[in-house]
XYZ file of C-alpha atoms in Angstrom:
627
model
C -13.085 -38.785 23.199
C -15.485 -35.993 24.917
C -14.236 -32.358 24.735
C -13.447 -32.079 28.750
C -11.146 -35.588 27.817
C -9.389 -33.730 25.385
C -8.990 -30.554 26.987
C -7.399 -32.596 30.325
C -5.204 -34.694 28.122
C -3.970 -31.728 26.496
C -3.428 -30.141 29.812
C -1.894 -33.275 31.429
C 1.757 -32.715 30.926
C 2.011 -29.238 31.846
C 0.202 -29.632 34.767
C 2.602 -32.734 35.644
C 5.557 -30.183 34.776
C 3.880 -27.498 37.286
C 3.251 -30.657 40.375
C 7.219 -31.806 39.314
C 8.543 -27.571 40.274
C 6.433 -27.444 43.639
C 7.879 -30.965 44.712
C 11.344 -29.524 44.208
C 10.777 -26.258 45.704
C 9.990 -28.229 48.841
C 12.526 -30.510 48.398
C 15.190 -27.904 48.085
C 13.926 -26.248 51.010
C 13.476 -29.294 53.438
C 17.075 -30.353 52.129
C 18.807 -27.103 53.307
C 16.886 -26.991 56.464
C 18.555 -30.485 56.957
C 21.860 -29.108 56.245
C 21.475 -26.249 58.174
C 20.073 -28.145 61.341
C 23.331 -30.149 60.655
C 25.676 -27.611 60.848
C 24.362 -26.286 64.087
C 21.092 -24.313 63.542
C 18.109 -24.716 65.605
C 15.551 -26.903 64.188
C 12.778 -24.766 63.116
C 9.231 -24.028 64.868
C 7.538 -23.545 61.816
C 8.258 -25.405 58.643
C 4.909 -26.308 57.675
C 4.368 -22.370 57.279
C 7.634 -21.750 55.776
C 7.010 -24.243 53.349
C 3.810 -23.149 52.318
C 5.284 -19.424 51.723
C 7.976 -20.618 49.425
C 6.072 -23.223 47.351
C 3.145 -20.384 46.874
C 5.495 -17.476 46.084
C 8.005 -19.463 44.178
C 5.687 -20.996 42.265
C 3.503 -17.766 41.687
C 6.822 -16.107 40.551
C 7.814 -19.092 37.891
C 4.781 -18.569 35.979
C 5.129 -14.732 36.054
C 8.981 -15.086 34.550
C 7.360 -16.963 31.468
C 9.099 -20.200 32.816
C 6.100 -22.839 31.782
C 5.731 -21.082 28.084
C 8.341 -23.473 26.837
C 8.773 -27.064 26.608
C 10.991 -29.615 28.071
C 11.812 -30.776 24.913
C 13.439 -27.703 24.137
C 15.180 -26.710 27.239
C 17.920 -23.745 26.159
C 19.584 -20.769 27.378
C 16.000 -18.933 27.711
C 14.373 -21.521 29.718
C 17.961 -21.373 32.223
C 17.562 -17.637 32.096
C 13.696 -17.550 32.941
C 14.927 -20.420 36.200
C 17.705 -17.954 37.566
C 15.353 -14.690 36.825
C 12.352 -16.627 38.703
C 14.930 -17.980 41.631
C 15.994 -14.537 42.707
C 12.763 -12.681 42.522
C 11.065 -15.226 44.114
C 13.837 -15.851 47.042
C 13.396 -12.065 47.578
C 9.628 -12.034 47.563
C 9.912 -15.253 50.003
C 11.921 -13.137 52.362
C 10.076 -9.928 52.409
C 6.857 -12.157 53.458
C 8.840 -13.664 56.134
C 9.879 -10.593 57.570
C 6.269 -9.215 57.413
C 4.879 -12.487 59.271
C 7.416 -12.323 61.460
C 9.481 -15.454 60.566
C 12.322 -13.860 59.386
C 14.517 -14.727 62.406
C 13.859 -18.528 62.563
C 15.103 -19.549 58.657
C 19.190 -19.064 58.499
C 21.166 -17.518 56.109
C 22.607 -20.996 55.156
C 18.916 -21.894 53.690
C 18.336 -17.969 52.059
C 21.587 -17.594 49.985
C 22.292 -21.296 48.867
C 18.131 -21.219 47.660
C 18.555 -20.193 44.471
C 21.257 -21.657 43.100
C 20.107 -24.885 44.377
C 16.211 -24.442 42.781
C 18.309 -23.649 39.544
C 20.197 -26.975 39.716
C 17.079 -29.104 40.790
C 15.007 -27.380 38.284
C 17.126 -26.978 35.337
C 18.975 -30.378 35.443
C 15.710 -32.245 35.019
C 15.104 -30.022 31.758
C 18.313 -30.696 30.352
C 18.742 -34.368 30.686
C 14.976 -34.528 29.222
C 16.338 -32.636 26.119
C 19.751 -34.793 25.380
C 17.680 -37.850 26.110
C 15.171 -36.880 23.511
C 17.601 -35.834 21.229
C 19.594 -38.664 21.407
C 16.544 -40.814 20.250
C 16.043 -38.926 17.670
C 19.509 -39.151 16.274
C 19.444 -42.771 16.973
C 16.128 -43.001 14.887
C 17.047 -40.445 11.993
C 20.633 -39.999 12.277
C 20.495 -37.540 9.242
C 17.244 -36.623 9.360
C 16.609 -32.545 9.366
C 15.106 -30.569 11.785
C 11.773 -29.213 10.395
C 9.715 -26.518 12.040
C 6.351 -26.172 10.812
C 4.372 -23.058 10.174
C 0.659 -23.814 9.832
C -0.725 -26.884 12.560
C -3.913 -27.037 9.977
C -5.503 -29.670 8.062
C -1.976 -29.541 5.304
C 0.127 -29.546 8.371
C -1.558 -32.748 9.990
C -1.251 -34.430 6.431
C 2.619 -33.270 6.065
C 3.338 -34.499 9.488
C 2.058 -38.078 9.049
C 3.940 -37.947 5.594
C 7.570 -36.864 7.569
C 6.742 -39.789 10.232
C 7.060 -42.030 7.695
C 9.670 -40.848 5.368
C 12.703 -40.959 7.785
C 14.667 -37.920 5.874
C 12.891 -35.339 8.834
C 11.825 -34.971 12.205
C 9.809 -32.488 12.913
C 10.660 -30.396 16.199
C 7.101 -28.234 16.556
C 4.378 -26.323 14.510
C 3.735 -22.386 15.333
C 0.201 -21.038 14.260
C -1.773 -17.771 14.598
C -4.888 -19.423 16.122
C -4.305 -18.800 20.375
C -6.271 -21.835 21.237
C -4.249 -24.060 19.399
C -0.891 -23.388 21.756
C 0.271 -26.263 23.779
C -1.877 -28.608 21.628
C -0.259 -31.354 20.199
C -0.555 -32.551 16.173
C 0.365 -35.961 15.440
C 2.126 -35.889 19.343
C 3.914 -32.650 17.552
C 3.611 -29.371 20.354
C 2.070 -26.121 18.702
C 4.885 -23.909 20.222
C 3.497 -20.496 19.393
C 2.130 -17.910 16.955
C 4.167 -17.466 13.514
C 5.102 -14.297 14.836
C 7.482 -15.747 17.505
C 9.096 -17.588 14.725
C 12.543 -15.887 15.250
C 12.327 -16.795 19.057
C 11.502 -20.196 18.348
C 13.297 -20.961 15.463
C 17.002 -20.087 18.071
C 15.000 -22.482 20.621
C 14.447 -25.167 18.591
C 17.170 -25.470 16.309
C 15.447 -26.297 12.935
C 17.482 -26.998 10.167
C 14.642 -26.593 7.650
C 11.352 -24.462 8.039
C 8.026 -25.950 6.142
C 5.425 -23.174 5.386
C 2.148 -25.647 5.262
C -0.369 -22.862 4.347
C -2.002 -23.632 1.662
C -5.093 -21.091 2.146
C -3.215 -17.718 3.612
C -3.277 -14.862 1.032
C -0.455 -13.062 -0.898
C 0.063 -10.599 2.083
C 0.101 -13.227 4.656
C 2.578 -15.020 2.579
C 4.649 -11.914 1.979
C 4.752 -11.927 5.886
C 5.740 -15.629 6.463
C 8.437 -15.291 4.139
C 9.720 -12.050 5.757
C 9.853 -13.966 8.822
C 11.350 -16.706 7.509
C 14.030 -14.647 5.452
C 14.981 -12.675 8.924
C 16.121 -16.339 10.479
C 18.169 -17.482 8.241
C 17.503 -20.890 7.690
C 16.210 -22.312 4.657
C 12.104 -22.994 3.926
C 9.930 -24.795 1.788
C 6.379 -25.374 1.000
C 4.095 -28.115 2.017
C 3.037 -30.037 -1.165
C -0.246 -29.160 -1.909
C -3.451 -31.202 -2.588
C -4.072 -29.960 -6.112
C 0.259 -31.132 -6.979
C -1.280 -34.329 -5.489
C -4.531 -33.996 -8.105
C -2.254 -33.285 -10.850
C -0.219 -36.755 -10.637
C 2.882 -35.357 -9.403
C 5.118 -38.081 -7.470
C 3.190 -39.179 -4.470
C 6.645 -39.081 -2.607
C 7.491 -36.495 -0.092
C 8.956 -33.741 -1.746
C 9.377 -30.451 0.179
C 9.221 -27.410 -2.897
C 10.318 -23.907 -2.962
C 7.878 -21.383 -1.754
C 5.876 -20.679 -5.172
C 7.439 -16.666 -6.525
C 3.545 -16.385 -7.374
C 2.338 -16.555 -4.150
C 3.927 -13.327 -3.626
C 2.599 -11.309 -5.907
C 0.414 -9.072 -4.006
C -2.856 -10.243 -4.887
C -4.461 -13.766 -4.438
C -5.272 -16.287 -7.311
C -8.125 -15.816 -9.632
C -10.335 -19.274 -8.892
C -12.156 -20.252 -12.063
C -14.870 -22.528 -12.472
C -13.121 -25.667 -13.869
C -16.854 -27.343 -14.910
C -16.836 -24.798 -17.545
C -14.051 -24.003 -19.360
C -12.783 -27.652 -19.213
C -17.111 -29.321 -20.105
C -16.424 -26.445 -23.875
C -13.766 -29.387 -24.826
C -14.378 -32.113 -23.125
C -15.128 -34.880 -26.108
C -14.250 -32.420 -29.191
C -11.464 -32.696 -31.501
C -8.961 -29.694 -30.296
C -5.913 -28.164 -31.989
C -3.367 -26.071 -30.145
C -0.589 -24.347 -32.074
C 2.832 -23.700 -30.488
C 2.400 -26.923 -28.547
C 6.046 -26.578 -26.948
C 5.756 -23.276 -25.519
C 4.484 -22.749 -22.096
C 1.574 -21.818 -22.668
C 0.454 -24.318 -25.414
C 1.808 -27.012 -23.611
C 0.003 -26.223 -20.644
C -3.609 -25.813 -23.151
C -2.335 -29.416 -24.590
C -2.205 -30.440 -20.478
C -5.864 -28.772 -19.951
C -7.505 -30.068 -22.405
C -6.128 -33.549 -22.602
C -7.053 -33.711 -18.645
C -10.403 -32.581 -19.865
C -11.309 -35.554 -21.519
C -11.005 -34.429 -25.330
C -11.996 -36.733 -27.671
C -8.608 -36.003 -29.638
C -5.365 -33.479 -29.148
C -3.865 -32.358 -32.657
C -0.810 -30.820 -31.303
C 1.563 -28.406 -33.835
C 5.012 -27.755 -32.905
C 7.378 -26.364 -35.595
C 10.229 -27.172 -32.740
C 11.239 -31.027 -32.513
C 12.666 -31.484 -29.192
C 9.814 -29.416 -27.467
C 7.254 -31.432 -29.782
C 8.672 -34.364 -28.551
C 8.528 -34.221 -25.150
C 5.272 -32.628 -25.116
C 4.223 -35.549 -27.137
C 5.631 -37.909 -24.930
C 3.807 -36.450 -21.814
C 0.436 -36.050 -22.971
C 0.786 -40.193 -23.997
C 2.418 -41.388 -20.274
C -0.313 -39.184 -18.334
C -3.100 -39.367 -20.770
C -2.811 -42.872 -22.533
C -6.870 -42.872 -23.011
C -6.951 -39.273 -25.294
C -5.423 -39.859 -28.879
C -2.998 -37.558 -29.273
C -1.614 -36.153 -33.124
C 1.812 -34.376 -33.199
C 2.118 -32.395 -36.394
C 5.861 -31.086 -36.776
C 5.485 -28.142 -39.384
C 4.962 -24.363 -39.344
C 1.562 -23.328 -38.713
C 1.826 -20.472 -41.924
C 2.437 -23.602 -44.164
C -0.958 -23.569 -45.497
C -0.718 -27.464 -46.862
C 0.228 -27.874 -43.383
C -2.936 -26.096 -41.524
C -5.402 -27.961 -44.139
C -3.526 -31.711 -42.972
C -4.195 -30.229 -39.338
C -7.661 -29.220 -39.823
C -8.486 -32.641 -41.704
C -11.809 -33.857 -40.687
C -13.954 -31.696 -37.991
C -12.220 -29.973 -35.678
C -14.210 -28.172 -32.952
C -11.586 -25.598 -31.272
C -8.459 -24.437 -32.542
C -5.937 -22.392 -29.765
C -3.583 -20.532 -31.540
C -0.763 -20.235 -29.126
C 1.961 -19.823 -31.755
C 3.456 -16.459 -31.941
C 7.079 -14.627 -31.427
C 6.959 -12.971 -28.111
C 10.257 -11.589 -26.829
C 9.953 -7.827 -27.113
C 13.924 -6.431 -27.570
C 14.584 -9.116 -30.394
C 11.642 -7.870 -32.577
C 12.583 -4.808 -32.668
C 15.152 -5.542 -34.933
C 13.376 -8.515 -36.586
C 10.473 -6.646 -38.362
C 10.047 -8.849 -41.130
C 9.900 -12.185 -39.281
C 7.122 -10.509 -36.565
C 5.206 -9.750 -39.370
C 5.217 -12.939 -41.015
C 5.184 -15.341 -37.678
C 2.839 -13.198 -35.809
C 0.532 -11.773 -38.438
C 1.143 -13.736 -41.838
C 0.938 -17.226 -40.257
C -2.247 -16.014 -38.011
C -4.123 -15.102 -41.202
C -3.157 -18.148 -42.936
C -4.287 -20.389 -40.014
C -7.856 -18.305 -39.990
C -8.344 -18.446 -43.691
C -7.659 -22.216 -43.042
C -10.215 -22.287 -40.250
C -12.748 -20.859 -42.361
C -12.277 -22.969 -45.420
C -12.318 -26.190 -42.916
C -15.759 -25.141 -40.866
C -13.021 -25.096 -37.847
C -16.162 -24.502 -35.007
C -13.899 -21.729 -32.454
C -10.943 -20.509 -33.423
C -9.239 -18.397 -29.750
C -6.535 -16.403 -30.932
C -3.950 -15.963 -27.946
C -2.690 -12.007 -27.793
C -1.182 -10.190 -25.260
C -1.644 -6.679 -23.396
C 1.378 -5.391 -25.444
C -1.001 -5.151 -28.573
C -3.613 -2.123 -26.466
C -1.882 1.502 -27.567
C 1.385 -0.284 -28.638
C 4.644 1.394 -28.504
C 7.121 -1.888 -29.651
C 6.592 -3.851 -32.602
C 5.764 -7.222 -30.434
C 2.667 -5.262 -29.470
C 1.901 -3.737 -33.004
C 2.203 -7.095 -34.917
C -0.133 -8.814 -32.269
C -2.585 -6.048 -32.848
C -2.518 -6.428 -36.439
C -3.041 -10.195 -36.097
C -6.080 -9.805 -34.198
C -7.580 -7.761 -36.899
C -5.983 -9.958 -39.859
C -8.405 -12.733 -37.533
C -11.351 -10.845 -37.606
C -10.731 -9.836 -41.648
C -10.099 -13.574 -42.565
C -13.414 -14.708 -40.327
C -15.485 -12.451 -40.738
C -18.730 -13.724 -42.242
C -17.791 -17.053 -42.100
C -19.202 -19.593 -39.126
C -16.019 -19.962 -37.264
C -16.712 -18.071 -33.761
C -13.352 -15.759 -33.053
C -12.444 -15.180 -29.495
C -9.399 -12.553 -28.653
C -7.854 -13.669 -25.117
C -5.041 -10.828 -24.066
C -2.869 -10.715 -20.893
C -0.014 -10.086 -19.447
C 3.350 -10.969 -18.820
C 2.989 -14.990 -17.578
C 5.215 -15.896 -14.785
C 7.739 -18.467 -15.071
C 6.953 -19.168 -19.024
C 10.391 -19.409 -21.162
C 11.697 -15.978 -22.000
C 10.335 -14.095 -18.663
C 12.020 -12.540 -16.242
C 11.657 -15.592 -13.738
C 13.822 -17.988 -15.069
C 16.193 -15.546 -16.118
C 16.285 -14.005 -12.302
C 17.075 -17.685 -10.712
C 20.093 -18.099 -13.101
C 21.259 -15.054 -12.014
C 20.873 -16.234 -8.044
C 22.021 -19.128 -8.851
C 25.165 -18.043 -10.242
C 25.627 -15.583 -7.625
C 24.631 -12.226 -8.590
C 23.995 -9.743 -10.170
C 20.224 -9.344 -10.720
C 19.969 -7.638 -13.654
C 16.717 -4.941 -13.888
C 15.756 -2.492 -16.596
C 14.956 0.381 -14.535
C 13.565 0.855 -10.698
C 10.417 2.085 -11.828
C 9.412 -0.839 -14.510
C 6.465 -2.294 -13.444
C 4.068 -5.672 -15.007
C 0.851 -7.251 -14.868
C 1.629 -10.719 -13.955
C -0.165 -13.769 -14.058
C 0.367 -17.188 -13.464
C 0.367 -19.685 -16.841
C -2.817 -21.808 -14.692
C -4.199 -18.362 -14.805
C -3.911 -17.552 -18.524
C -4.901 -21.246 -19.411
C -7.698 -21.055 -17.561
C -8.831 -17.718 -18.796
C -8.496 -19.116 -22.190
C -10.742 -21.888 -21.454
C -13.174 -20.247 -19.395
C -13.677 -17.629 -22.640
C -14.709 -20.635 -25.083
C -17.649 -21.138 -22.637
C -18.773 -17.314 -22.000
C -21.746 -16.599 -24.175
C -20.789 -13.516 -26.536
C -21.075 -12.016 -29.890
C -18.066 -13.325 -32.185
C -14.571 -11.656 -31.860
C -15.376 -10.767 -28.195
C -11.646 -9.595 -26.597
C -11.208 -11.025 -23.019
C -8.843 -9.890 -20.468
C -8.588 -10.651 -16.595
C -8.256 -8.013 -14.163
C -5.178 -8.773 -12.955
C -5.286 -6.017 -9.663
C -2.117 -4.299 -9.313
C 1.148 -3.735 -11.689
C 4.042 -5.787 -10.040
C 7.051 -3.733 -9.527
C 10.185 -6.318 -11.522
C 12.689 -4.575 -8.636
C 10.423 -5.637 -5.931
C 10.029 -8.987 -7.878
C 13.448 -9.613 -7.762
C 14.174 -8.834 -4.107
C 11.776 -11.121 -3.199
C 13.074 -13.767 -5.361
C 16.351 -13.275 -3.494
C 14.617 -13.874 -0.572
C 13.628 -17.326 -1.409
C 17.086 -18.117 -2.574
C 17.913 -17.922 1.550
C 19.724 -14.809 0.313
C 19.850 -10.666 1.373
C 18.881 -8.556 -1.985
C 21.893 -6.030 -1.640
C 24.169 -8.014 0.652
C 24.518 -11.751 -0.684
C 23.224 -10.576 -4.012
C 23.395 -7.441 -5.871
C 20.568 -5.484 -7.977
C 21.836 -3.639 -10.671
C 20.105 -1.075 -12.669
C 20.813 -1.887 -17.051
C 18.010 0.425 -18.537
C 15.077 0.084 -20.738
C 15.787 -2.142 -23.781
C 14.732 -1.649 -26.960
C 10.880 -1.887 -27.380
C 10.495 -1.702 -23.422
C 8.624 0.928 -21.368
C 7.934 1.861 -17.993
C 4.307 0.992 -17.248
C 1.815 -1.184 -19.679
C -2.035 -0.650 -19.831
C -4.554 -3.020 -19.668
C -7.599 -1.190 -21.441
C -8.018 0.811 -24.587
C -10.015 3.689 -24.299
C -11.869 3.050 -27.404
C -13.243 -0.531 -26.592
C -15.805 -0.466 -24.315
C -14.759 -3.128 -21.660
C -17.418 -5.182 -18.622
C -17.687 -7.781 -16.495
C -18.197 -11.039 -17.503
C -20.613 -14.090 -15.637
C -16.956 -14.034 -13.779
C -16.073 -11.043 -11.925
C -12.854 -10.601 -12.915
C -12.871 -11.839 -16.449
C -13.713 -8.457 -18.908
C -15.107 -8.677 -22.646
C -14.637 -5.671 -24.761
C -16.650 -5.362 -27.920
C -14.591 -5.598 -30.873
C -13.628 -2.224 -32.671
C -15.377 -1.475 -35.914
C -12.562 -2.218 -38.511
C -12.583 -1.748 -42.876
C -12.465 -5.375 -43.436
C -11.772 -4.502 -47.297
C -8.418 -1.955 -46.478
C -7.085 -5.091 -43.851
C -7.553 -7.380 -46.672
C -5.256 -5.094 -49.331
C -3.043 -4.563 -46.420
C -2.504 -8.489 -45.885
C -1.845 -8.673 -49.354
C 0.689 -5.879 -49.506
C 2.346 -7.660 -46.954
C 2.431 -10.861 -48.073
C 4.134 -9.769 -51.146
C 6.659 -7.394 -49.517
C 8.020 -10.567 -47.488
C 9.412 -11.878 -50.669
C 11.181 -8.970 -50.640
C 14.898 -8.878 -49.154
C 15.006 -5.077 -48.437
C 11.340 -4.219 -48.183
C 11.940 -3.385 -44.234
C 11.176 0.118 -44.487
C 7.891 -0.239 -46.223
C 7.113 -3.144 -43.751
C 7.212 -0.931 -41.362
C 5.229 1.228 -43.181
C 2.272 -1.161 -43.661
C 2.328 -2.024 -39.489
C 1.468 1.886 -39.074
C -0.847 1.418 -41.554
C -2.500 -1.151 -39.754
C -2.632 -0.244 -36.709
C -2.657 3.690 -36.473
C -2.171 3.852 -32.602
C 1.140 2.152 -32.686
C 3.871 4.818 -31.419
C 7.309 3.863 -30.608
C 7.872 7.396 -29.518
C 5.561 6.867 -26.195
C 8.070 3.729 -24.845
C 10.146 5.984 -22.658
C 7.475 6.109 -19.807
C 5.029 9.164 -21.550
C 2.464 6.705 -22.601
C -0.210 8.050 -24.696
C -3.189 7.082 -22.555
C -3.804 7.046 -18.797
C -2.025 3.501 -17.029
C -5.168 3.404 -14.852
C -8.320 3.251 -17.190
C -10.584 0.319 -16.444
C -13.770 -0.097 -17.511
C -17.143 0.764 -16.620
């Protein structure tokens, strides 16, 4: 079909809708000339002029009151309000033209005053018999089928649209998108009715009962807006399913999801290059530690998708080893997959895990949640550091090619003893492989989003149980990321080209205020933050602070072959004293009331750690980044 074709089609129906208005204004007209000449006026000497006055003006005036910017399809009380508006003005306009061409006189009050109310009927009825009769279809089609309105009429949209015409559970009433060209087009016979900006206009004219964001590409802004518009009507909204859900063998079914909390985060997804990290593994042998947690069963995911030769997974927890286990086998039956039940500080257990050549080994295993360990010195020490340094000696003695130890940002200037013990495991890694083949990589970031133990999950129990939100204090902020985000960081840095014990982090823009986090999480919900659900205020808990930091000032951080993926160099560290210290502590965990001098040792260790600084007076600037 030629562009002009398409152009006329598309203008085809409005223009009928247009030709349909003029035939009744001169229907109406004629009509109550008849009526008139019936009841005793004198037949009149110019109708062909009067005629033309009234179908100009009238018609003039309709498009002015907005009249042909909606639809049949969705006749309402605006499009009834737009007819009487037009009627009056233009029954006015018609008679001040009279009066200047002197034909005033001939047309009789019995045409003039019963005008509009009779354009109104013959105008309006039409509309509203189109509406029920199209509605009534639909019911008869989908009798409980929801009302969608679609935001987006892209590429996603077009895709979602031929998905609902099939699946019988929706009907889609109309698509609203930003792009001005695209109004009064149809997709898939569905009408673009407007920008997304006129969504709360719409949304009362159309009736949706279910609003489908299908906008795959906007940013985190743009989202931020369509959710604010989308909060303001009321109804309840989803997301499109998007093409890489489809590439990661979710259910091919049409399933409408909740608008992602990450796409809201204020800053737009970091895109790696999956050729590289994923090509590092792709046919090696691969352990990952902490296999259950979400992030090691995400690695297991990665790297089983990548075409490993084999996946040793270690999970010291059975029901998350299990159905990890039983995942990686449904949706990758062609990668041989190992599940090793035991704790990764068992060394007999490392050495059965390390059997044979292994070419990367992700140590994902770690204690993580910051209040508990406060109190639980002794078992941070021994999980977090302990177990590390067992798992690198055992790396060493096995010829284990990369060993990526997983940290966090907690561990630069720590003030809580999450942070401290993660610090001391990265140097108990580089004292236990140092001078041995085994190439150490440090990956650090931040808080992951959605991963058990973060705020996330905790936030939509809350919702769901009605309130209250529960935040530490206004002013908290995080660096967020997403767990495709850390993954993918994590396999990107087994590909970058470095000296050994290189520490990666990803510039992750902007801290993430948790209040503002959890308003907009209320949002989603369909709820008001402060109305439906309330936000209360509990204080920092112990080990918490106001504001973390993603760079030490002592390690010199830059860019990486990806721009936002930084490599500091290692810190100079007296492999000897780490050594004595790992000793020391290995022998004071055999000791029931050694917690004081554990404590002790950590300081040791890691001089910067200071528990003082927690209360929002960190010790270095929030805002250093590197050169």
């Amino acid at each position: 079909m030629t562009r002009p074709t398409r152009s006329f089609t598309r203008l085809l129906p409005r223009l009928l809708i247009v030709l349909h208005d003029l035939a009744m204004i001169v229907f109406v007209w004629v009509a109550l000339r008849w009526l008139a000449s019936k009841a005793g006026a004198p037949p009149a000497p110019s109708l062909g002029t009067e005629l033309m006055v009234a179908v100009v003006v009238q018609g003039v005036v309709l498009r002015l009151v907005g009249l042909y910017q909606g639809l049949w399809r969705f006749a309402s009380v605006p499009d009834l309000a737009n007819l009487v508006r037009g009627a009056l003005v233009g029954v006015l306009v018609i008679v001040a033209i009279l009066f200047l061409i002197g034909l005033l006189p001939d047309v009789p009050r019995r045409v003039l005053f019963p005008y509009p109310v009779a354009l109104v009927v013959m105008l309006g009825l039409p509309r509203v018999l189109y509406r029920q009769w199209k509605d009534h279809r639909l019911r008869s089609t989908h009798a409980d089928a929801k009302r969608v309105l679609v935001l987006g009429a892209g590429r996603t949209a077009e895709n979602l649209l031929r998905e609902l015409a099939s699946d019988g559970r929706y009907a889609p009433v109309g698509l609203l998108d930003d792009n001005p060209a695209l109004k009064g087009a149809k997709v898939r016979g569905v009408p673009v009715l407007g920008s997304i900006g006129d969504l709360p206009y719409i949304a009362q004219e159309t009736a949706p009962n279910l609003l489908v964001i299908a906008m795959p590409s906007a940013s985190a802004s743009e989202m931020q807006r369509v959710v604010e518009l989308c909060d303001h009507t009321g109804l309840p909204f989803r997301a499109a399913p998007r093409l890489t859900d489809v590439l990661a063998g979710r259910p091919q079914r049409l399933e409408l999801s909740e608008v992602r909390i990450e796409d809201l985060l204020g800053r737009p997804p970091v895109e790696f290059d999956p050729s590289q990290g994923l090509a590092s593994v792709a046919g090696k042998r691969v352990l990952v530690t902490g296999a259950g947690g979400s992030i090691g069963s995400e690695l297991a995911r990665q790297c089983a998708a990548a075409g490993a030769a084999e996946l040793i997974v270690l999970e010291r927890a059975e029901l998350p080893m299990c159905e990890i286990t039983e995942e990686l086998e449904r949706r990758f039956p062609e990668v041989p997959v190992v599940a090793l039940l035991a704790d990764c500080g068992d060394p007999v257990a490392c050495a059965i895990a390390l059997a044979g050549e292994v070419d990367y080994v992700f140590h994902a295993a770690a204690c993580k949640q910051v209040p508990l360990l406060e109190t639980q010195v002794r078992e941070a020490l021994r999980n977090n550091v302990i177990v590390s340094s067992v798992l690198a000696r055992a790396c060493r003695e096995a010829g284990v090619g990369n060993f990526v130890f997983i940290s966090t940002d907690k561990a630069i200037c720590p003030v809580n003893v999450l942070g401290a013990s993660k610090r001391f495991a990265e140097l108990a890694c580089q004292a236990e492989l140092d001078g041995s083949a085994v190439r150490l990589s440090v990956v650090r970031f931040g808080n992951v989003l959605d991963s058990a133990g973060s705020v996330v999950p905790l936030f939509r129990q809350q919702i769901a149980a009605g309130g209250p939100v529960t935040v530490t204090h206004p002013e908290v902020t995080r660096y967020f990321m997403t767990i495709p985000e850390a993954c993918q960081l994590i396999l990107h840095s087994v590909s970058l080209a470095s000296e050994n014990g290189a520490v990666y982090a990803l510039d992750m823009g902007r801290p993430v205020a948790i209040r503002e986090l959890a308003e907009q999480m209320i949002r989603l919900s369909g709820k008001r933050p402060g109305i439906d659900i309330a936000v209360s205020y509990t204080g920092l808990r112990p080990g918490e602070k106001l504001h973390e930091i993603l760079f030490h000032p002592e390690e010199r951080y830059q860019r990486t072959c990806h721009p936002l993926i930084l490599q500091a160099k290692p810190r100079d560290i007296g492999v000897s004293h780490l050594r004595e210290l790992l000793a020391r502590l290995d022998a004071l965990l055999a000791d029931p009331v050694a917690n004081g001098a554990l404590t002790e040792v950590l300081r040791e260790a890691v001089p910067e750690y200071r528990p003082e600084a927690r209360k929002g007076d960190d010790p270095y600037p929030a805002d250093l980044k590197p050169d």
